């Protein structure tokens, strides 16, 4: 069995060849087998499950495939990609995410009759419990970023999900890291899972560098990157740190937005990603959950403003650059303790090197972070810039006027004469209790 001819023809027009993970899983998925696809980030996992899934869908108005994503952003992105391919077969795709109006989503399910539903676990369970989402004729469950969803902390929710699903179900899991307990998943969904692993954990085209900086110099470096229009995705471990740095960057007139702030609406977060992809933002600040699965073409630089403590987190951050075999740069900013812990966590598989020994900011020798940032901006791989066509006007940053310094002949400094004060003004300014 092969991919649908219509989809296959389009794929051959847009791509030279299938990626290793696509070639490895397509036949298994078309045949209805349950698999665990393990491949590096940026290796084409989305189309690895999208094309065989669409091939297997029958022409009726029933939900036939359910796809789970760990974040709202990734669920929206997946639904957009799948919808773009599904239109070739007149199939409908719908996303179910928190932050959107639940009643409207329920009405849309009844009205549109999608064959594919992409959602987050929480909202999907809500729709199943209410009866708005019916999975009687479901053929398959696909879990993207499976290492973030299929975890012991979510056992209760996953057991609820399994209770709604048919017994004869195809289960397809995809991840960039091997952190999934397949034995547990087999017991949970009642399906034997076939492991399919291809490629290295992290592409060899990505450079891993670190720079010693304190918190103040870290912000200055980000400001300079923005002023040099060096586009970068900047990661933080906490929302509080992200908000503080974003405020400083905006004060410095850097074109910046963020994803990962819980107070932001889904629309604003989607808008930030859209503007960043169009090149109308220089820096996009993110936390790990919000940036999972972000597919930004030709992103040259990822900055870890706060260095992650887990190898799995580092791998997922790394995957935002160097996608599809292209070059990428990871710059880790932190102190000696941060970098030492990162090296220990990553092990010998990662060639983590200082960005440039002459640019290291040491405790006793102050190095200008502006110079460091200029060098980083010039060294990062530069994407081919397209003409920017904004859907809405973007205010230009005010130009900073630099006044020329006046050249003044040095003259000996004359002592200033002490002004004589009259008796009337002598005590002026003193408190009443000090006046004689």
GROMACS .gro file of N, CA and C in nm, residues 161-234:
model
  222
  161UNK      N    1  -0.897   0.892   2.876
  161UNK     CA    2  -0.897   0.897   2.729
  161UNK      C    3  -0.910   0.757   2.670
  162UNK      N    4  -0.831   0.664   2.723
  162UNK     CA    5  -0.835   0.526   2.672
  162UNK      C    6  -0.974   0.465   2.687
  163UNK      N    7  -1.046   0.506   2.791
  163UNK     CA    8  -1.180   0.453   2.813
  163UNK      C    9  -1.280   0.494   2.707
  164UNK      N   10  -1.256   0.606   2.640
  164UNK     CA   11  -1.346   0.653   2.534
  164UNK      C   12  -1.315   0.592   2.398
  165UNK      N   13  -1.193   0.540   2.379
  165UNK     CA   14  -1.147   0.500   2.247
  165UNK      C   15  -1.185   0.355   2.213
  166UNK      N   16  -1.204   0.326   2.084
  166UNK     CA   17  -1.233   0.188   2.042
  166UNK      C   18  -1.116   0.095   2.071
  167UNK      N   19  -1.142  -0.034   2.078
  167UNK     CA   20  -1.037  -0.131   2.109
  167UNK      C   21  -0.942  -0.153   1.991
  168UNK      N   22  -0.996  -0.164   1.871
  168UNK     CA   23  -0.912  -0.191   1.753
  168UNK      C   24  -0.861  -0.060   1.694
  169UNK      N   25  -0.770   0.003   1.765
  169UNK     CA   26  -0.724   0.137   1.731
  169UNK      C   27  -0.577   0.137   1.693
  170UNK      N   28  -0.542   0.209   1.586
  170UNK     CA   29  -0.402   0.230   1.552
  170UNK      C   30  -0.347   0.342   1.640
  171UNK      N   31  -0.233   0.318   1.702
  171UNK     CA   32  -0.169   0.419   1.787
  171UNK      C   33  -0.033   0.453   1.727
  172UNK      N   34  -0.012   0.582   1.696
  172UNK     CA   35   0.114   0.627   1.638
  172UNK      C   36   0.173   0.737   1.726
  173UNK      N   37   0.291   0.712   1.779
  173UNK     CA   38   0.359   0.806   1.867
  173UNK      C   39   0.481   0.863   1.796
  174UNK      N   40   0.507   0.993   1.816
  174UNK     CA   41   0.624   1.055   1.754
  174UNK      C   42   0.694   1.145   1.855
  175UNK      N   43   0.827   1.140   1.854
  175UNK     CA   44   0.904   1.218   1.950
  175UNK      C   45   1.047   1.235   1.902
  176UNK      N   46   1.114   1.336   1.958
  176UNK     CA   47   1.255   1.357   1.928
  176UNK      C   48   1.345   1.297   2.035
  177UNK      N   49   1.286   1.259   2.148
  177UNK     CA   50   1.364   1.199   2.256
  177UNK      C   51   1.300   1.068   2.299
  178UNK      N   52   1.384   0.976   2.342
  178UNK     CA   53   1.338   0.843   2.380
  178UNK      C   54   1.300   0.841   2.527
  179UNK      N   55   1.185   0.901   2.558
  179UNK     CA   56   1.142   0.906   2.697
  179UNK      C   57   1.004   0.847   2.718
  180UNK      N   58   0.964   0.755   2.631
  180UNK     CA   59   0.830   0.696   2.638
  180UNK      C   60   0.839   0.550   2.681
  181UNK      N   61   0.761   0.514   2.782
  181UNK     CA   62   0.755   0.376   2.831
  181UNK      C   63   0.657   0.297   2.743
  182UNK      N   64   0.710   0.227   2.643
  182UNK     CA   65   0.625   0.158   2.546
  182UNK      C   66   0.546   0.044   2.610
  183UNK      N   67   0.602  -0.019   2.713
  183UNK     CA   68   0.530  -0.127   2.781
  183UNK      C   69   0.404  -0.072   2.847
  184UNK      N   70   0.418   0.041   2.911
  184UNK     CA   71   0.303   0.106   2.976
  184UNK      C   72   0.199   0.148   2.873
  185UNK      N   73   0.244   0.205   2.759
  185UNK     CA   74   0.152   0.249   2.654
  185UNK      C   75   0.078   0.129   2.594
  186UNK      N   76   0.149   0.019   2.577
  186UNK     CA   77   0.085  -0.103   2.524
  186UNK      C   78  -0.027  -0.149   2.615
  187UNK      N   79  -0.002  -0.146   2.746
  187UNK     CA   80  -0.106  -0.185   2.843
  187UNK      C   81  -0.220  -0.084   2.845
  188UNK      N   82  -0.187   0.043   2.829
  188UNK     CA   83  -0.287   0.149   2.837
  188UNK      C   84  -0.387   0.144   2.722
  189UNK      N   85  -0.335   0.130   2.599
  189UNK     CA   86  -0.421   0.133   2.481
  189UNK      C   87  -0.447  -0.005   2.420
  190UNK      N   88  -0.382  -0.108   2.474
  190UNK     CA   89  -0.405  -0.244   2.426
  190UNK      C   90  -0.350  -0.271   2.288
  191UNK      N   91  -0.243  -0.199   2.250
  191UNK     CA   92  -0.183  -0.217   2.118
  191UNK      C   93  -0.033  -0.237   2.131
  192UNK      N   94   0.021  -0.334   2.059
  192UNK     CA   95   0.166  -0.355   2.055
  192UNK      C   96   0.229  -0.245   1.969
  193UNK      N   97   0.330  -0.178   2.023
  193UNK     CA   98   0.392  -0.064   1.955
  193UNK      C   99   0.524  -0.106   1.890
  194UNK      N  100   0.540  -0.076   1.761
  194UNK     CA  101   0.662  -0.106   1.688
  194UNK      C  102   0.755   0.014   1.692
  195UNK      N  103   0.875   0.005   1.756
  195UNK     CA  104   0.968   0.118   1.759
  195UNK      C  105   1.035   0.137   1.623
  196UNK      N  106   1.038   0.262   1.576
  196UNK     CA  107   1.106   0.297   1.451
  196UNK      C  108   1.194   0.417   1.480
  197UNK      N  109   1.326   0.397   1.481
  197UNK     CA  110   1.420   0.503   1.517
  197UNK      C  111   1.514   0.531   1.401
  198UNK      N  112   1.531   0.660   1.368
  198UNK     CA  113   1.622   0.700   1.261
  198UNK      C  114   1.700   0.825   1.301
  199UNK      N  115   1.822   0.837   1.249
  199UNK     CA  116   1.900   0.959   1.265
  199UNK      C  117   1.957   0.980   1.403
  200UNK      N  118   2.038   1.087   1.413
  200UNK     CA  119   2.098   1.126   1.540
  200UNK      C  120   1.997   1.204   1.623
  201UNK      N  121   2.025   1.213   1.753
  201UNK     CA  122   1.936   1.288   1.840
  201UNK      C  123   1.931   1.435   1.800
  202UNK      N  124   2.048   1.491   1.769
  202UNK     CA  125   2.058   1.631   1.727
  202UNK      C  126   2.136   1.638   1.597
  203UNK      N  127   2.088   1.710   1.496
  203UNK     CA  128   2.158   1.719   1.368
  203UNK      C  129   2.299   1.772   1.382
  204UNK      N  130   2.390   1.720   1.298
  204UNK     CA  131   2.530   1.762   1.303
  204UNK      C  132   2.550   1.902   1.247
  205UNK      N  133   2.448   1.957   1.183
  205UNK     CA  134   2.461   2.091   1.123
  205UNK      C  135   2.444   2.203   1.225
  206UNK      N  136   2.414   2.166   1.350
  206UNK     CA  137   2.392   2.267   1.454
  206UNK      C  138   2.517   2.283   1.540
  207UNK      N  139   2.559   2.408   1.561
  207UNK     CA  140   2.672   2.439   1.648
  207UNK      C  141   2.620   2.473   1.788
  208UNK      N  142   2.690   2.424   1.888
  208UNK     CA  143   2.651   2.447   2.027
  208UNK      C  144   2.760   2.530   2.095
  209UNK      N  145   2.725   2.651   2.137
  209UNK     CA  146   2.822   2.742   2.196
  209UNK      C  147   2.769   2.797   2.329
  210UNK      N  148   2.862   2.841   2.414
  210UNK     CA  149   2.821   2.904   2.539
  210UNK      C  150   2.899   3.033   2.560
  211UNK      N  151   2.842   3.122   2.639
  211UNK     CA  152   2.903   3.252   2.668
  211UNK      C  153   2.881   3.284   2.815
  212UNK      N  154   2.989   3.314   2.886
  212UNK     CA  155   2.977   3.351   3.026
  212UNK      C  156   2.927   3.495   3.036
  213UNK      N  157   2.815   3.516   3.101
  213UNK     CA  158   2.760   3.650   3.121
  213UNK      C  159   2.687   3.657   3.254
  214UNK      N  160   2.680   3.780   3.309
  214UNK     CA  161   2.593   3.799   3.424
  214UNK      C  162   2.456   3.845   3.372
  215UNK      N  163   2.361   3.865   3.461
  215UNK     CA  164   2.225   3.897   3.418
  215UNK      C  165   2.217   4.030   3.344
  216UNK      N  166   2.294   4.128   3.388
  216UNK     CA  167   2.290   4.259   3.324
  216UNK      C  168   2.345   4.252   3.182
  217UNK      N  169   2.458   4.184   3.167
  217UNK     CA  170   2.519   4.171   3.034
  217UNK      C  171   2.432   4.087   2.942
  218UNK      N  172   2.360   3.992   2.999
  218UNK     CA  173   2.271   3.906   2.920
  218UNK      C  174   2.164   3.991   2.850
  219UNK      N  175   2.103   4.082   2.924
  219UNK     CA  176   2.000   4.169   2.866
  219UNK      C  177   2.060   4.260   2.760
  220UNK      N  178   2.181   4.312   2.786
  220UNK     CA  179   2.246   4.400   2.688
  220UNK      C  180   2.273   4.326   2.558
  221UNK      N  181   2.314   4.200   2.569
  221UNK     CA  182   2.339   4.121   2.448
  221UNK      C  183   2.212   4.104   2.367
  222UNK      N  184   2.101   4.077   2.434
  222UNK     CA  185   1.974   4.060   2.363
  222UNK      C  186   1.930   4.190   2.297
  223UNK      N  187   1.954   4.301   2.365
  223UNK     CA  188   1.920   4.432   2.306
  223UNK      C  189   1.999   4.454   2.178
  224UNK      N  190   2.129   4.424   2.182
  224UNK     CA  191   2.212   4.445   2.064
  224UNK      C  192   2.173   4.351   1.950
  225UNK      N  193   2.136   4.227   1.983
  225UNK     CA  194   2.090   4.135   1.879
  225UNK      C  195   1.967   4.192   1.809
  226UNK      N  196   1.875   4.247   1.889
  226UNK     CA  197   1.755   4.307   1.831
  226UNK      C  198   1.786   4.428   1.747
  227UNK      N  199   1.876   4.512   1.792
  227UNK     CA  200   1.910   4.633   1.717
  227UNK      C  201   1.983   4.601   1.587
  228UNK      N  202   2.050   4.487   1.584
  228UNK     CA  203   2.116   4.444   1.460
  228UNK      C  204   2.022   4.360   1.373
  229UNK      N  205   1.896   4.351   1.413
  229UNK     CA  206   1.795   4.275   1.340
  229UNK      C  207   1.837   4.130   1.319
  230UNK      N  208   1.905   4.074   1.421
  230UNK     CA  209   1.940   3.932   1.418
  230UNK      C  210   1.823   3.854   1.477
  231UNK      N  211   1.751   3.784   1.393
  231UNK     CA  212   1.632   3.713   1.440
  231UNK      C  213   1.673   3.593   1.524
  232UNK      N  214   1.610   3.580   1.639
  232UNK     CA  215   1.643   3.470   1.730
  232UNK      C  216   1.522   3.433   1.814
  233UNK      N  217   1.514   3.305   1.845
  233UNK     CA  218   1.414   3.254   1.940
  233UNK      C  219   1.485   3.241   2.074
  234UNK      N  220   1.434   3.309   2.176
  234UNK     CA  221   1.502   3.319   2.305
  234UNK      C  222   1.422   3.243   2.411
   0.00000   0.00000   0.00000
